[in-house]
PDB file of C-alpha atoms in Angstrom:
ATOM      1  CA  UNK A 106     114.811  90.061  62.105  1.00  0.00           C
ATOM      2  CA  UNK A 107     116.555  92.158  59.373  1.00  0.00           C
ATOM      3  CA  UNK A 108     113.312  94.069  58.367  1.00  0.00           C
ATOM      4  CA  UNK A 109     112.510  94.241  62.284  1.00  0.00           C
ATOM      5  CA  UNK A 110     116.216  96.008  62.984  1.00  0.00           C
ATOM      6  CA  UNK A 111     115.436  97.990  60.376  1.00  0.00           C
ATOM      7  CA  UNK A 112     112.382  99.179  60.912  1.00  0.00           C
ATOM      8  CA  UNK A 113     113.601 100.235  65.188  1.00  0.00           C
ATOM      9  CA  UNK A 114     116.212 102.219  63.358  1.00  0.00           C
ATOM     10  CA  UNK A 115     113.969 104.286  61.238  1.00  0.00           C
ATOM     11  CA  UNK A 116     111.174 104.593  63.729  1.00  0.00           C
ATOM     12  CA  UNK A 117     113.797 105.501  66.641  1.00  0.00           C
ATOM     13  CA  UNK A 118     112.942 102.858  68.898  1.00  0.00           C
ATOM     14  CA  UNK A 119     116.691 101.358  69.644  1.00  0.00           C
ATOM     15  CA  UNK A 120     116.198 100.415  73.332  1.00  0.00           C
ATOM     16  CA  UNK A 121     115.797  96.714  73.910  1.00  0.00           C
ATOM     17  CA  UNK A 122     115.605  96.018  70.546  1.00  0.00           C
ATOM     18  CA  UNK A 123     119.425  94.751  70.139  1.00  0.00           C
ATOM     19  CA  UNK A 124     118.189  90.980  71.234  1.00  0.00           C
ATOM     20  CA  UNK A 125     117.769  90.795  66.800  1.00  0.00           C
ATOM     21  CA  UNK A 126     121.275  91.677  66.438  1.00  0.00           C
ATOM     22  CA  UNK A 127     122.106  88.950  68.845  1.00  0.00           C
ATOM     23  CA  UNK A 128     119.398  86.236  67.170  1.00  0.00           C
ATOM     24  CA  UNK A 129     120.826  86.898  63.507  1.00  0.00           C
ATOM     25  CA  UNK A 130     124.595  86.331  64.889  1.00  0.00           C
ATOM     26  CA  UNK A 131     123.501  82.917  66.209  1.00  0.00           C
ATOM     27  CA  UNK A 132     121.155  82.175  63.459  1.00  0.00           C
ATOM     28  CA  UNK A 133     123.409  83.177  60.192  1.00  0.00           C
ATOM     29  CA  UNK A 134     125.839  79.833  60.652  1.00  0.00           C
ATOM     30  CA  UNK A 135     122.540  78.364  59.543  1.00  0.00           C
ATOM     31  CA  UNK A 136     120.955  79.699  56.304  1.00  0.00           C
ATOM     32  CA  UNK A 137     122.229  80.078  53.236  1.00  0.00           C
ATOM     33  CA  UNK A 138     121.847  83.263  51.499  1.00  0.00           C
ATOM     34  CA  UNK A 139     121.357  82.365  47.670  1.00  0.00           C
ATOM     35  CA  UNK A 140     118.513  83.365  45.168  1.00  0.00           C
ATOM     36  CA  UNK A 141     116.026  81.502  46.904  1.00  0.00           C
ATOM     37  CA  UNK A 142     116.768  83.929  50.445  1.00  0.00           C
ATOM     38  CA  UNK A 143     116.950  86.909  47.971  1.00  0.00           C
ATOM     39  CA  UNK A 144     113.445  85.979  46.514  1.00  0.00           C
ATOM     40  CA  UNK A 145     111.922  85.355  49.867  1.00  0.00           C
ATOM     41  CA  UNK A 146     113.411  88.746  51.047  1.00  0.00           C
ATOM     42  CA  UNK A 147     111.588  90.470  48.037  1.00  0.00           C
ATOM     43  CA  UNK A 148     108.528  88.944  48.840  1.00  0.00           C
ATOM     44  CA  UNK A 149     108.318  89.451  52.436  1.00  0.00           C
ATOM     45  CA  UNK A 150     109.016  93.443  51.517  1.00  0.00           C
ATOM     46  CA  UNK A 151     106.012  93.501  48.970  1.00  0.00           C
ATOM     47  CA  UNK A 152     103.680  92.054  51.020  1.00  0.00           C
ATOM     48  CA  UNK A 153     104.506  94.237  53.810  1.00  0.00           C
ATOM     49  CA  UNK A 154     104.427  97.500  51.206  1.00  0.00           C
ATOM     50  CA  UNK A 155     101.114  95.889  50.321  1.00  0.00           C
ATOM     51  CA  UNK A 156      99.435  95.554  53.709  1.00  0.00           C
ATOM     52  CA  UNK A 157     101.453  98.641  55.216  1.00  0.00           C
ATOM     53  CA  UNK A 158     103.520  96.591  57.908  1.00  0.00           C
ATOM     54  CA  UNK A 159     106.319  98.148  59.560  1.00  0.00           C
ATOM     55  CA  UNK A 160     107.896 100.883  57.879  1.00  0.00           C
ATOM     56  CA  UNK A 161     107.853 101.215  53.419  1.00  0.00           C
ATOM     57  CA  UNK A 162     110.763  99.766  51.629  1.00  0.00           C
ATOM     58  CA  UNK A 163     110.511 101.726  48.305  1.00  0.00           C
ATOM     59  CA  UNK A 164     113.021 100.770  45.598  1.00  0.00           C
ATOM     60  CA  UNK A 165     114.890 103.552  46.726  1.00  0.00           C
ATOM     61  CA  UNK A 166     115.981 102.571  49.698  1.00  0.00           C
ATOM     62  CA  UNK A 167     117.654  99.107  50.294  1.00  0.00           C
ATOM     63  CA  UNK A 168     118.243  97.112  53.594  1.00  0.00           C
ATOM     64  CA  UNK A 169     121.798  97.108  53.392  1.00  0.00           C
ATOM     65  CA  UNK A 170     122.077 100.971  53.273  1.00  0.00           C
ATOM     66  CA  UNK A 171     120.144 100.380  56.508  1.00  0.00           C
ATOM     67  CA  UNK A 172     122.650  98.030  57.778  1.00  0.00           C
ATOM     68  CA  UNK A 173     125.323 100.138  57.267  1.00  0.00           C
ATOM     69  CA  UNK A 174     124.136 102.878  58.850  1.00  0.00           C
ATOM     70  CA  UNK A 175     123.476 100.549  62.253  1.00  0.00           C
ATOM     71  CA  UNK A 176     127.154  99.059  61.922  1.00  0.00           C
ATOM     72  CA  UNK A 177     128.942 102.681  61.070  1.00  0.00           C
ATOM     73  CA  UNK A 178     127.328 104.960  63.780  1.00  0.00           C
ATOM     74  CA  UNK A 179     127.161 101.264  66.378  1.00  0.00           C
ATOM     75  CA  UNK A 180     123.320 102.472  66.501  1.00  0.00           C
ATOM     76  CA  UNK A 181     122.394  99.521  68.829  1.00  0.00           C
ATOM     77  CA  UNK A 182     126.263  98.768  70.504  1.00  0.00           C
ATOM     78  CA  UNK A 183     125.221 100.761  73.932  1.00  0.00           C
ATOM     79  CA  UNK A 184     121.604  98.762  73.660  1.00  0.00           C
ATOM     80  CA  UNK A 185     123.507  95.782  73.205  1.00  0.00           C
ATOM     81  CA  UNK A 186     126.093  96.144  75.805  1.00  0.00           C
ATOM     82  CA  UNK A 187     123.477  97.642  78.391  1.00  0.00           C
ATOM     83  CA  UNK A 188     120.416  94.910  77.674  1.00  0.00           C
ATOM     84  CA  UNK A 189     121.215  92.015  75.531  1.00  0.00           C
ATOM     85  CA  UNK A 190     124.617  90.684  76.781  1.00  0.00           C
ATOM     86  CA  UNK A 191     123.349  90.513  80.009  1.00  0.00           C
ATOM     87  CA  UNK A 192     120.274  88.645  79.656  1.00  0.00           C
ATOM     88  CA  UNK A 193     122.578  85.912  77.340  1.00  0.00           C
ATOM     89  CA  UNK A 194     123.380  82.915  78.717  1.00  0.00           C
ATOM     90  CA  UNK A 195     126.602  82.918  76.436  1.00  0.00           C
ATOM     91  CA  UNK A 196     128.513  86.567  76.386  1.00  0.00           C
ATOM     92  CA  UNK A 197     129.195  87.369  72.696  1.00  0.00           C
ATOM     93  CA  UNK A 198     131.277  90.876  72.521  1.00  0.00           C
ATOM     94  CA  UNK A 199     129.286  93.457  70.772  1.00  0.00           C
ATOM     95  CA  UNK A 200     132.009  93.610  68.382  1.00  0.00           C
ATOM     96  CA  UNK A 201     131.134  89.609  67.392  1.00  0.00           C
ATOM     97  CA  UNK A 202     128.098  90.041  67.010  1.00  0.00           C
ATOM     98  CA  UNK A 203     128.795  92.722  64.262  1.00  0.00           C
ATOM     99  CA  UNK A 204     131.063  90.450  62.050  1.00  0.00           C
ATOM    100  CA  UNK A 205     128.050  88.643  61.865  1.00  0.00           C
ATOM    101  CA  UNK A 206     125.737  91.585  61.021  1.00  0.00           C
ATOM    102  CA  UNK A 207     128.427  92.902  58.181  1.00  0.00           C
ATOM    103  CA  UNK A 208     128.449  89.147  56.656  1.00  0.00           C
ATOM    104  CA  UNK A 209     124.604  89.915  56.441  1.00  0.00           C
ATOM    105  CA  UNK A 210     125.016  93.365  55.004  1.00  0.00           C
ATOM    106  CA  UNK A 211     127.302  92.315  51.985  1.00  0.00           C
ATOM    107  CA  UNK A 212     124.875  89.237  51.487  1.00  0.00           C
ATOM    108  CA  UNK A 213     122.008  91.385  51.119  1.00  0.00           C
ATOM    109  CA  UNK A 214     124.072  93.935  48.813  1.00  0.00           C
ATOM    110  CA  UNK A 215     124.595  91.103  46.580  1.00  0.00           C
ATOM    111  CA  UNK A 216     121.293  90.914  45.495  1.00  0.00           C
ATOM    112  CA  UNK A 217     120.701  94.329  45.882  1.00  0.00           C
ATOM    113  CA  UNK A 218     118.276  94.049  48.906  1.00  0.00           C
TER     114      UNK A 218
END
């Protein structure tokens, strides 16, 4: 989901793509973001570097840099607001779901991912 946000941002595909905003938000309360998340993170990049999936994540450029461009410039709030909270059973405000996406950013920072 992180990768897949990611990857709509870079590739400027933003419409209807919000729905992995709203799935991380609901699914964060559930993992636990430790050295074992930050090793499967860096092996889900390489392999995807290796078999050229979705868009390169050199060391130069780190998913969190990529997070917080989506949460400064709301990349995927009009998305969101247009598509995704009206095809959720529960409403969650746009704004919710971002808490949730920062909590992600600064997790991923951490390790430097």
């Amino acid at each position: 989901k992180c990768l897949a946000i990611c990857d709509y941002v870079i590739s400027k595909r933003i419409k209807e793509h919000s729905r992995h905003l709203y799935d991380l938000h609901k699914i964060y309360p559930n993992i636990s973001f430790d050295d074992e998340m930050s090793l499967l993170f860096k092996t889900i990049i390489k392999k995807r570097n290796d078999k050229k999936i979705g868009h390169q994540y050199d060391v130069q450029m780190k998913i969190y840099e990529q997070f917080e461009n989506i949460i400064n410039n709301d990349i995927y709030k009009e998305d969101y607001e247009e598509v995704t909270k009206r095809i959720c059973i529960k409403q969650i405000e746009y704004e919710d779901v971002i808490k949730s996406i920062i909590r992600i950013k600064d997790d991923l920072q951490k390790y430097d991912i």
